[in-house]
């Protein structure tokens, strides 16, 4: 079978936070670039309904789960825009001390990249009127406890308060990469191949010279001077492991951090209407020194049902109070390290993550703090997501939650920020890529996604991923441009 | 599949007319290499052999036909592959059992032939399977039974799962369409476990589908609060398969005060 063959200077696999920004930076440098995306391109009108967004844009139908106790749900995007199309649009710069510890580009060197990315995606603190009733409830609870609640920074423009960030914004208000960097790259001459699934890097003479894969019409092959992998912290390592590439350090897939999160739902006495506004509107970093971050979250009723207990009349009674529900997420900067394997059964990857006891206790602490805030705000009951004490109604049950021994499998967790599986560093024995994000082992092969971030940030990573990709994309673009001139 | 069809057809013809030759060769090998193993009686020494020969040839004709049908239209005739897999699973299991029970090398040789065919066929077929190959009417009935127990008609809001069952099951299929075959196998196993959970938890010889609504809810509640986290995970997954499609119906969304969405 003859493959469709393309030729370019740089090929980028993935159009999420890393790939789209890298592709745009390369195109802006005048580099002939091809962006390859396994998913489809969607318009905001394509996901007018929550269910459409969930069924169409979540990788593997949203059923990505880690192996370990407890199994942790890992939602990933699968569309042009990658996970940015289904994330909560929350923007944080990485903690300064983390950037310093990495030993790569300094904080001062990275600051202009952070600023440029924030400007490009229109990141700004969300106005209070967009935060909905969730903010009002949480503010009341935090004020009563003397804790500061802050509005989160979001990459949105003209938000219509549909509360749908995690299922594809139907208004196109979220400035995900399919609305920003990808169209810009295409305007600058980048070719975008959607529904193209790459399965291998072509290596000749020890150097990456292209990629190959499948599309609807059969095999395709793209020849390029540089190959950029940006499939995310779970798929990129599995992709490399399957081909036994760039792994002399034996670090690929290891060092996975997930930034696990619990979900707390509270039933209030008053109407909250948490679905009218930005779901992840506010945060509490009061316990940041313990690695705990509380961030708002709100879900449509279908998803909310999973967090609520009971069947039949009991569940219907709780859901009938949907407008009186409020929700908060509790995230912990993890000390646990997991591992990504290439699936031997044809699947994309296997994630092993057995949460450490210390992290489980931190999560219980975080959930208890969120419950305490809700009780201070006057909640009738709080669903904790912890099996041993699933509902908290007063200080006694809160104490019971904090005192009852908790096993790791008693926690109900999700994770949204996997990092660390192709860590960057200057030592080829302890890291996979250098600080230009090129692999130590295979010249011409680059990784520009969350997998290069060596450690859990403790905050949402999209600005960090984008900034690192912008820097590395520009460095690569400059190199390719010089090569062409020579 | 076309290769399989030809292979089974030719094997059938060969066994019909020259099966004795294969057995003679294997008996000779057995006698030379494993003299302690008993020999398999040749067909001419076993008068009833023709009867079994007819059955074996019939089986090979059937699986040759199934292979060809699957080759011609895998989407429509994908279920024919089940016949092939079932035949190979039965034959390889029985050959292995007879080898251990009776000893002739012929059985072991047949086992060694059929097991790779089983694995190879399954490995080739699995990636092209779809939700229709794994989720059937019984599975849908189990989902609907859980759905009716989760959202019965009446109570805090009128609409129940049974009112919108068909639309919900259509959405469930759409959700499942995005899952890998391994996940679908897991879901199928999970649904069957749900169905037999009354037996496991209450020692009641009934399936979940056949329980009264109130009893079904009791069983599901027991699973949701069970000490074994696997049961709790099952309930969470089931609630997602039930609630996401249920609240995709405007009547349900409106009942709880969520956004009404366009173009249902």
XYZ file of C-alpha atoms in Angstrom:
750
model
C 0.000 0.000 0.000
C 1.391 3.382 -0.986
C 1.302 5.947 1.818
C 0.248 9.579 1.401
C 3.527 11.412 1.764
C 4.050 14.969 2.933
C 7.199 17.000 3.272
C 7.776 19.857 5.715
C 10.425 21.313 7.998
C 8.695 20.503 11.298
C 5.875 18.147 12.145
C 4.018 18.483 15.447
C 1.815 15.680 16.778
C -0.948 17.069 18.972
C -2.809 20.367 19.076
C -3.305 20.849 22.806
C -1.557 23.285 25.119
C 1.906 22.157 23.982
C 1.481 21.213 20.317
C -0.642 24.148 19.198
C 1.663 26.692 20.797
C 4.775 24.969 19.422
C 3.206 24.785 15.956
C 2.255 28.444 16.085
C 5.734 29.463 17.264
C 7.326 27.449 14.451
C 4.991 28.922 11.846
C 5.677 32.423 13.137
C 9.395 31.722 12.650
C 8.709 31.005 8.988
C 9.101 27.251 9.377
C 7.020 25.056 7.072
C 5.014 23.156 9.690
C 2.395 20.408 9.736
C 0.147 19.943 12.780
C -1.155 16.383 13.131
C -4.227 15.741 15.264
C -5.906 12.402 15.904
C -9.248 13.982 16.814
C -11.612 16.065 14.758
C -11.995 19.819 14.523
C -15.179 21.053 16.209
C -16.996 24.350 16.052
C -18.674 25.656 19.226
C -22.058 24.862 17.670
C -21.049 21.187 17.402
C -21.231 20.802 21.161
C -24.360 22.722 21.903
C -25.387 19.999 24.366
C -23.332 18.766 27.327
C -23.718 15.198 26.187
C -22.345 15.980 22.712
C -19.235 17.493 24.239
C -18.764 14.534 26.549
C -19.403 11.824 23.962
C -17.377 13.417 21.157
C -14.461 15.268 22.667
C -13.271 13.111 25.565
C -10.478 10.701 24.778
C -11.672 7.072 24.963
C -15.155 8.325 25.837
C -13.888 9.742 29.140
C -13.062 6.265 30.465
C -9.324 6.816 30.981
C -8.524 5.487 34.434
C -5.383 4.668 36.355
C -4.644 1.244 37.786
C -4.060 1.332 41.531
C -5.997 2.044 44.687
C -8.140 3.927 44.187
C -8.519 3.876 40.401
C -8.382 7.540 39.379
C -10.369 8.966 36.497
C -8.150 10.908 34.053
C -10.209 12.967 31.599
C -8.324 13.917 28.434
C -9.440 15.804 25.352
C -9.438 14.289 21.899
C -10.047 17.008 19.341
C -8.282 19.937 17.776
C -7.426 21.860 20.928
C -6.547 18.735 22.905
C -7.396 18.887 26.578
C -7.666 22.704 26.455
C -11.054 22.219 24.813
C -12.401 20.403 27.888
C -10.398 21.967 30.714
C -11.780 24.471 33.194
C -9.939 27.390 31.564
C -8.008 28.073 34.759
C -4.657 29.821 34.354
C -1.818 29.844 36.857
C 1.836 30.620 36.458
C 3.933 27.842 37.993
C 5.222 28.429 41.521
C 8.520 30.305 41.302
C 10.333 27.821 43.532
C 9.404 24.987 41.174
C 10.906 26.770 38.171
C 14.073 27.395 40.174
C 14.374 23.754 41.259
C 14.124 22.518 37.659
C 17.488 24.145 36.980
C 16.570 25.139 33.417
C 15.403 28.505 32.141
C 15.235 30.904 35.070
C 12.100 32.556 36.364
C 13.257 35.840 34.814
C 13.812 34.160 31.470
C 10.375 32.523 31.580
C 8.441 35.569 32.765
C 8.097 37.192 29.295
C 6.801 33.871 27.943
C 4.206 33.643 30.731
C 3.130 37.208 30.006
C 2.897 36.627 26.266
C 0.840 33.463 26.668
C -1.494 35.159 29.144
C -1.968 38.019 26.711
C -2.586 35.654 23.767
C -5.236 33.621 25.592
C -6.774 36.651 27.280
C -6.055 35.332 30.787
C -7.431 37.594 33.480
C -9.099 37.233 36.875
C -12.730 36.354 36.330
C -15.114 39.209 37.163
C -17.189 38.442 40.253
C -20.435 38.586 38.266
C -19.268 35.593 36.214
C -18.591 33.424 39.242
C -22.205 32.601 40.023
C -23.765 31.448 43.250
C -20.928 29.036 44.031
C -18.744 32.080 44.754
C -21.353 33.654 47.045
C -21.684 30.512 49.150
C -17.966 29.858 49.390
C -17.213 33.503 50.170
C -19.636 33.418 53.062
C -18.020 30.257 54.436
C -14.478 31.530 53.968
C -15.279 34.904 55.537
C -16.753 33.160 58.566
C -13.519 31.197 58.998
C -11.189 34.089 58.202
C -9.892 32.445 55.031
C -9.316 34.316 51.793
C -11.278 33.175 48.727
C -9.828 34.486 45.469
C -11.235 34.598 41.938
C -9.301 32.401 39.540
C -7.632 33.662 36.384
C -9.380 32.379 33.243
C -8.668 32.430 29.538
C -12.121 33.518 28.429
C -13.611 36.235 26.269
C -17.286 37.286 26.396
C -18.333 34.430 28.687
C -22.077 33.780 28.592
C -22.169 32.002 31.984
C -23.237 28.675 30.526
C -21.128 26.758 33.061
C -19.941 24.376 30.383
C -16.124 24.831 30.253
C -15.438 21.120 30.704
C -17.663 20.005 27.820
C -16.581 22.407 25.086
C -17.692 26.010 25.334
C -20.833 26.353 23.174
C -20.233 30.101 22.864
C -16.584 29.778 21.873
C -15.783 32.050 24.805
C -13.050 29.834 26.202
C -9.772 30.677 24.507
C -8.699 27.076 24.056
C -5.982 26.426 21.497
C -8.510 25.560 18.786
C -9.697 29.184 19.077
C -6.283 30.815 19.395
C -3.000 29.191 18.460
C -4.209 26.655 15.907
C -6.094 29.168 13.703
C -3.174 31.556 14.011
C -0.709 28.875 12.950
C -2.932 27.973 10.005
C -3.110 31.632 8.999
C 0.705 31.614 9.029
C 0.801 28.736 6.574
C 0.767 25.687 8.856
C -1.043 22.685 7.453
C -3.468 20.999 9.862
C -4.192 17.298 9.376
C -7.125 16.153 11.502
C -8.222 12.531 12.077
C -4.612 11.478 11.484
C -3.247 9.048 14.028
C 0.552 8.832 14.185
C 1.984 5.463 15.188
C 5.712 5.857 14.706
C 8.642 8.212 14.420
C 10.839 7.585 11.393
C 14.456 7.451 12.519
C 17.309 7.359 10.003
C 20.964 7.455 10.944
C 19.981 7.907 14.586
C 18.031 11.084 13.771
C 14.266 11.671 13.712
C 13.289 12.486 10.127
C 9.520 12.161 10.175
C 6.483 10.304 11.365
C 4.084 7.740 9.955
C 0.587 6.664 10.844
C -2.954 5.997 9.708
C -5.724 8.203 8.423
C -9.105 7.409 6.882
C -7.603 6.898 3.437
C -4.802 4.604 4.623
C -1.187 5.087 5.642
C 0.438 8.494 5.701
C 4.031 9.559 6.101
C 5.406 12.993 6.881
C 9.070 13.729 6.257
C 10.470 16.576 8.342
C 13.712 18.002 9.699
C 12.279 18.045 13.201
C 9.605 16.014 14.938
C 7.703 17.428 17.923
C 5.652 15.106 20.115
C 2.915 16.896 22.054
C 0.371 14.230 22.873
C 0.336 14.855 26.601
C 1.926 13.285 29.647
C 0.185 9.936 29.182
C 0.299 9.326 25.435
C 3.735 10.724 24.588
C 5.664 8.366 26.909
C 3.643 5.361 25.742
C 4.302 6.349 22.129
C 8.060 6.477 22.779
C 8.108 3.307 24.875
C 6.311 1.356 22.171
C 9.105 2.229 19.752
C 11.879 1.924 22.356
C 13.010 5.446 21.485
C 14.984 8.021 23.477
C 15.003 5.948 26.634
C 18.655 5.420 27.506
C 17.889 7.104 30.842
C 15.087 4.588 31.429
C 13.058 7.536 32.722
C 10.326 7.569 30.101
C 6.973 6.904 31.715
C 8.381 7.114 35.228
C 7.893 9.997 37.626
C 4.228 10.477 36.794
C 2.471 13.028 39.002
C -1.288 13.381 38.719
C -2.241 16.181 41.135
C -5.179 14.096 42.400
C -8.428 15.763 43.340
C -11.495 14.968 45.390
C -14.923 16.476 44.773
C -17.129 17.894 47.510
C -20.802 18.681 46.933
C -22.871 20.630 49.452
C -26.618 21.045 49.732
C -27.480 24.561 50.795
C -30.740 26.065 52.063
C -30.838 28.827 49.487
C -30.807 28.802 45.697
C -27.179 28.702 44.493
C -27.549 28.181 40.740
C -23.958 27.005 40.539
C -24.430 26.086 36.889
C -24.881 29.744 35.955
C -21.325 31.005 35.865
C -17.774 29.784 35.504
C -17.736 26.353 37.177
C -14.173 26.734 38.434
C -14.459 30.317 39.528
C -12.647 30.657 42.833
C -9.838 29.136 44.849
C -8.403 28.911 48.333
C -4.630 28.587 48.717
C -4.685 28.995 52.483
C -3.078 25.557 52.917
C -0.697 25.800 49.955
C 2.230 25.052 52.282
C 0.677 21.588 52.759
C 0.256 21.226 49.015
C -3.498 21.689 49.278
C -5.454 23.788 46.817
C -9.240 24.140 46.858
C -10.770 25.146 43.537
C -14.379 25.634 42.605
C -16.062 23.134 40.377
C -19.607 22.671 39.195
C -21.122 19.975 37.062
C -24.196 19.372 34.972
C -26.762 17.122 36.685
C -25.701 13.971 34.814
C -22.163 14.181 36.179
C -23.294 15.504 39.539
C -25.372 12.360 40.092
C -22.167 10.321 40.292
C -21.071 12.294 43.365
C -24.403 11.909 45.130
C -25.469 8.915 47.135
C -28.570 6.802 46.851
C -31.027 5.474 44.331
C -34.642 6.160 43.517
C -36.515 8.615 45.703
C -33.433 9.487 47.768
C -31.362 10.444 44.715
C -34.258 12.224 43.044
C -34.836 14.296 46.187
C -31.194 15.394 46.204
C -31.188 16.150 42.493
C -34.434 18.070 42.766
C -32.342 20.407 44.922
C -29.833 20.837 42.043
C -30.253 24.598 42.133
C -29.335 24.520 45.838
C -26.157 22.486 45.318
C -22.663 23.905 45.448
C -19.407 22.111 44.706
C -15.725 22.466 45.402
C -12.655 20.508 44.324
C -9.790 19.607 46.666
C -6.419 19.023 45.011
C -3.193 17.832 46.544
C 0.319 18.369 45.214
C 1.282 14.713 45.184
C 4.379 13.056 46.500
C 3.281 9.800 44.852
C 4.997 8.859 41.615
C 3.181 6.672 39.143
C 4.208 5.188 35.871
C 2.964 5.056 32.295
C 3.420 1.878 30.266
C 2.804 1.197 26.619
C -0.190 -1.090 26.429
C 0.740 -4.546 25.132
C -2.891 -5.104 24.064
C -3.120 -2.403 21.449
C -4.514 0.349 23.709
C -2.759 3.696 23.873
C -1.305 3.433 27.378
C -1.586 1.970 30.861
C -1.276 4.227 33.893
C -0.205 2.786 37.224
C -0.622 5.112 40.180
C -0.896 3.829 43.732
C -1.479 6.852 45.863
C 0.873 7.214 48.837
C -0.535 7.159 52.334
C 0.689 10.715 52.985
C -1.186 11.995 49.930
C -4.333 10.131 50.962
C -4.186 11.830 54.355
C -3.590 15.206 52.686
C -6.648 14.605 50.528
C -8.741 13.812 53.573
C -7.447 16.999 55.181
C -8.322 18.977 52.024
C -11.815 17.496 51.815
C -12.367 18.220 55.509
C -11.356 21.855 55.014
C -13.765 22.237 52.113
C -16.517 20.636 54.200
C -15.688 23.006 57.054
C -16.073 25.995 54.718
C -19.439 24.689 53.566
C -20.646 24.097 57.115
C -19.590 27.644 57.998
C -21.629 28.827 55.004
C -24.678 27.032 56.369
C -24.711 23.812 54.343
C -27.385 21.288 55.289
C -25.137 18.404 54.321
C -21.871 17.864 52.506
C -21.061 14.865 50.289
C -17.382 14.141 50.863
C -16.570 11.424 48.331
C -14.864 9.497 51.150
C -16.386 6.091 51.777
C -15.837 5.986 55.536
C -17.766 9.213 56.183
C -19.659 9.973 52.988
C -21.845 12.751 54.398
C -20.971 15.517 56.845
C -23.784 17.477 58.466
C -22.211 19.161 61.479
C -19.015 19.617 63.462
C -19.322 16.164 65.022
C -19.446 14.387 61.694
C -16.640 16.635 60.434
C -14.530 15.512 63.403
C -15.495 11.942 62.620
C -14.277 12.460 59.045
C -10.936 13.716 60.315
C -10.541 11.028 62.986
C -11.703 7.938 61.117
C -8.829 5.994 59.551
C -8.949 6.265 55.793
C -7.620 3.683 53.357
C -6.527 4.779 49.915
C -9.403 2.877 48.311
C -11.888 4.836 50.447
C -11.234 7.926 48.335
C -13.116 8.861 45.181
C -10.619 10.729 43.026
C -10.083 12.335 39.677
C -6.952 13.930 38.227
C -6.586 16.547 35.543
C -2.922 17.536 35.545
C -0.634 14.603 34.704
C 3.018 15.632 34.309
C 6.531 14.292 34.637
C 6.765 11.283 32.320
C 9.450 12.653 29.956
C 11.090 14.999 32.410
C 13.429 17.743 31.219
C 16.900 18.179 32.641
C 20.495 18.677 31.644
C 21.631 15.206 32.631
C 20.936 12.566 30.010
C 21.062 9.855 32.676
C 18.272 11.317 34.764
C 16.071 13.077 32.217
C 14.569 12.455 28.788
C 14.781 15.887 27.148
C 17.130 18.830 27.541
C 15.946 22.345 28.345
C 15.330 23.012 24.645
C 12.941 20.050 24.969
C 14.904 17.935 22.473
C 15.471 14.335 23.494
C 18.981 13.580 24.716
C 19.124 10.394 22.639
C 17.529 11.168 19.276
C 18.500 14.432 17.574
C 15.561 16.078 15.865
C 13.022 14.510 18.229
C 11.377 16.967 20.612
C 8.765 16.653 23.343
C 6.700 19.778 24.046
C 3.868 18.908 26.362
C 3.074 18.355 30.041
C 5.306 15.304 30.212
C 8.464 17.463 30.341
C 7.420 19.183 33.577
C 9.498 17.303 36.149
C 7.281 17.653 39.194
C 3.736 18.349 40.318
C 3.095 22.082 40.161
C 0.280 22.142 42.674
C -1.642 24.386 40.275
C -3.317 24.017 36.878
C -0.499 23.581 34.361
C -1.761 24.962 31.036
C 0.138 28.279 31.222
C 3.327 26.410 32.173
C 2.948 23.944 29.295
C 2.194 26.712 26.808
C 5.103 28.867 27.973
C 7.612 26.025 27.816
C 6.330 25.092 24.342
C 6.502 28.710 23.185
C 10.107 28.999 24.286
C 11.136 25.648 22.849
C 9.173 26.240 19.630
C 10.954 29.529 19.075
C 14.365 27.989 19.757
C 13.619 25.191 17.297
C 12.193 27.625 14.745
C 15.309 29.741 14.893
C 17.505 26.680 14.458
C 15.541 25.405 11.477
C 15.528 28.845 9.899
C 19.307 29.112 10.266
C 19.710 25.651 8.809
C 17.655 26.634 5.795
C 19.731 29.764 5.242
C 22.920 27.716 5.375
C -10.816 -14.229 7.186
C -10.610 -15.307 3.557
C -7.424 -17.234 4.375
C -9.230 -18.851 7.302
C -12.158 -19.796 5.081
C -9.911 -21.543 2.564
C -7.837 -23.160 5.280
C -10.848 -24.635 7.088
C -12.476 -25.747 3.851
C -9.347 -27.496 2.609
C -8.699 -29.022 6.031
C -12.250 -30.374 6.025
C -11.762 -32.018 2.633
C -8.375 -33.375 3.633
C -9.650 -34.817 6.909
C -12.585 -36.403 5.086
C -10.410 -38.197 2.557
C -6.962 -38.340 4.164
C -7.496 -37.962 7.881
C -6.092 -41.434 8.460
C -2.781 -40.349 6.939
C -2.369 -37.500 9.455
C -3.120 -39.844 12.332
C -0.702 -42.437 11.002
C 2.078 -39.856 10.773
C 1.399 -38.519 14.262
C 1.226 -42.042 15.658
C 4.588 -42.803 14.041
C 6.109 -39.656 15.559
C 4.587 -40.506 18.905
C 5.933 -44.052 18.837
C 9.428 -42.830 17.930
C 9.703 -39.874 20.290
C 7.297 -40.689 23.112
C 7.085 -44.486 23.161
C 5.268 -44.462 26.493
C 2.257 -42.590 25.080
C -0.656 -44.672 23.790
C -1.398 -44.504 20.052
C -4.626 -43.160 18.625
C -6.692 -45.891 16.920
C -6.804 -45.452 13.147
C -10.275 -44.898 11.612
C -10.296 -48.342 9.955
C -9.814 -49.890 13.396
C -12.678 -47.823 14.853
C -15.921 -48.535 12.933
C -17.746 -45.592 14.482
C -14.961 -43.269 13.206
C -16.962 -42.358 10.074
C -19.682 -40.886 12.260
C -17.246 -38.547 14.016
C -15.553 -37.821 10.704
C -18.873 -36.572 9.356
C -19.345 -34.359 12.402
C -15.793 -32.971 12.166
C -16.225 -32.211 8.462
C -19.537 -30.497 9.210
C -17.879 -28.338 11.852
C -15.103 -27.370 9.452
C -17.615 -26.567 6.712
C -19.545 -24.389 9.150
C -16.539 -22.410 10.329
C -15.263 -22.082 6.746
C -18.622 -20.568 5.855
C -18.553 -18.302 8.929
C -15.051 -17.107 8.009
C -16.096 -16.333 4.454
C -19.217 -14.502 5.587
C -17.159 -12.388 7.992
C -14.666 -11.683 5.214
C -17.386 -10.548 2.815
C -18.983 -8.071 5.239
C -17.367 -7.818 8.629
C -19.717 -5.051 9.804
C -22.862 -7.043 9.084
C -21.521 -10.543 9.743
C -19.131 -9.774 12.576
C -21.059 -12.092 14.873
C -20.083 -15.040 12.665
C -16.603 -14.676 14.136
C -18.102 -15.762 17.461
C -18.919 -19.138 15.842
C -15.321 -19.469 14.776
C -13.978 -18.506 18.189
C -16.415 -20.768 20.003
C -15.516 -23.709 17.757
C -11.804 -23.206 18.339
C -12.281 -22.702 22.076
C -14.294 -25.931 22.330
C -11.963 -27.991 20.175
C -8.741 -26.800 21.825
C -10.143 -27.286 25.346
C -11.406 -30.790 24.544
C -8.190 -31.817 22.781
C -6.170 -30.713 25.803
C -8.527 -32.492 28.192
C -8.406 -35.741 26.166
C -4.636 -35.557 25.958
C -4.387 -35.433 29.727
C -7.082 -38.067 30.204
C -6.050 -40.562 27.555
C -2.581 -39.662 26.345
C -2.333 -40.005 22.527
C -0.058 -37.371 20.991
C -2.673 -36.693 18.293
C -4.778 -34.797 20.831
C -1.860 -32.624 21.891
C -0.926 -31.904 18.265
C -4.522 -30.871 17.563
C -4.505 -28.647 20.646
C -1.268 -27.018 19.489
C -2.880 -26.345 16.112
C -6.130 -24.908 17.406
C -4.917 -22.679 20.247
C -2.812 -20.392 18.009
C -5.730 -20.199 15.595
C -8.006 -19.152 18.445
C -5.593 -16.522 19.743
C -4.685 -15.283 16.267
C -8.299 -14.949 15.158
C -9.259 -13.182 18.400
C -6.299 -10.786 18.176
C -7.123 -9.903 14.572
C -10.810 -9.522 15.244
C -10.770 -7.632 18.545
C -9.536 -4.265 17.226
C -12.275 -4.118 14.592
C -15.099 -5.029 16.946
C -17.674 -2.366 17.692
C -20.102 -1.727 20.482
C -22.643 -3.970 18.692
C -20.315 -6.959 19.058
C -20.193 -6.605 22.828
C -23.330 -4.905 24.090
C -26.493 -6.830 23.297
C -30.156 -6.770 24.303
C -29.509 -8.418 27.669
C -26.897 -5.813 28.523
C -29.306 -3.057 27.560
C -31.987 -4.627 29.715
C -29.582 -4.613 32.665
C -28.733 -0.944 32.062
C -32.437 -0.118 31.828
C -33.149 -2.080 35.024
C -30.516 -0.060 36.881
C -31.814 3.118 35.229
C -35.361 2.476 36.389
C -34.110 1.818 39.915
C -32.002 4.983 39.846
C -34.665 7.266 38.418
C -38.075 5.675 38.943
C -41.116 7.513 37.681
C -42.629 9.975 40.169
C -41.270 11.349 43.410
C -39.447 14.666 43.567
C -39.851 15.031 39.812
C -42.176 13.130 37.561
C -40.050 11.942 34.657
C -38.457 8.538 35.114
C -35.932 6.482 33.186
C -38.659 4.251 31.778
C -40.233 7.313 30.100
C -37.114 7.977 28.068
C -35.579 4.498 28.014
C -35.034 4.177 24.267
C -33.454 7.615 23.845
C -31.210 6.977 26.855
C -30.081 3.592 25.548
C -29.291 5.205 22.218
C -27.086 7.729 24.031
C -25.441 4.939 26.025
C -24.513 3.254 22.765
C -23.069 6.534 21.565
C -20.973 6.787 24.736
C -19.832 3.183 24.385
C -18.903 3.738 20.742
C -15.903 5.741 21.940
C -14.622 2.961 24.187
C -11.935 0.458 23.306
C -12.945 -3.208 22.952
C -11.185 -3.995 26.246
C -13.271 -1.383 28.056
C -16.403 -2.785 26.420
C -15.469 -6.280 27.583
C -15.029 -4.847 31.081
C -18.401 -3.106 30.897
C -20.091 -6.283 29.717
C -18.557 -8.217 32.608
C -19.586 -5.459 34.991
C -23.179 -5.503 33.752
C -23.389 -9.265 34.165
C -21.979 -8.923 37.668
C -24.684 -6.369 38.410
C -27.258 -8.819 37.129
C -26.039 -11.589 39.403
C -25.454 -9.305 42.382
C -28.686 -10.415 44.166
C -27.230 -13.906 44.274
C -23.867 -12.646 45.508
C -25.186 -10.229 48.120
C -28.530 -11.646 49.209
C -28.162 -15.269 48.125
C -31.401 -14.699 46.211
C -31.553 -16.863 43.085
C -32.841 -13.975 40.955
C -31.222 -11.627 38.497
C -31.299 -7.893 39.104
C -33.547 -7.491 36.077
C -36.157 -9.755 37.625
C -36.259 -8.131 41.039
C -39.038 -5.794 42.107
C -38.051 -2.120 41.893
C -37.729 -1.662 45.651
C -35.550 -4.777 45.996
C -33.433 -3.671 43.051
C -32.817 -0.341 44.793
C -31.843 -2.163 47.997
C -29.302 -4.277 46.117
C -27.845 -1.234 44.374
C -27.618 0.627 47.673
C -25.797 -2.319 49.218
C -23.336 -2.243 46.320
C -22.866 1.517 46.673
C -22.007 1.202 50.362
C -20.088 -2.053 50.123
C -16.694 -2.330 51.793
C -15.199 -3.667 48.563
C -14.210 -0.640 46.488
C -14.730 -2.556 43.230
C -18.498 -2.665 43.808
C -18.534 1.042 44.608
C -16.622 1.799 41.400
C -19.149 -0.276 39.470
C -21.985 1.776 40.893
C -20.254 5.049 39.999
C -19.700 3.884 36.435
C -23.300 2.696 36.165
C -24.608 5.993 37.511
C -22.659 7.800 34.818
C -24.071 5.544 32.068
C -27.543 6.172 33.461
C -27.456 9.824 34.493
C -25.573 11.393 31.579
C -28.088 10.193 28.964
C -31.033 10.732 31.335
C -30.238 14.403 31.857
C -29.558 14.765 28.144
C -33.350 14.758 27.914
C -34.763 18.227 28.342
C -37.676 16.914 30.407
C -35.237 15.620 33.037
C -32.938 18.655 32.923
C -35.897 20.999 33.262
C -37.165 19.053 36.270
C -34.077 19.872 38.302
C -33.678 23.433 37.068
C -30.602 22.823 34.892
C -30.102 24.533 31.546
C -32.494 23.470 28.827
C -30.396 22.685 25.810
C -31.218 23.229 22.155
C -32.186 20.661 19.548
C -32.844 17.536 21.559
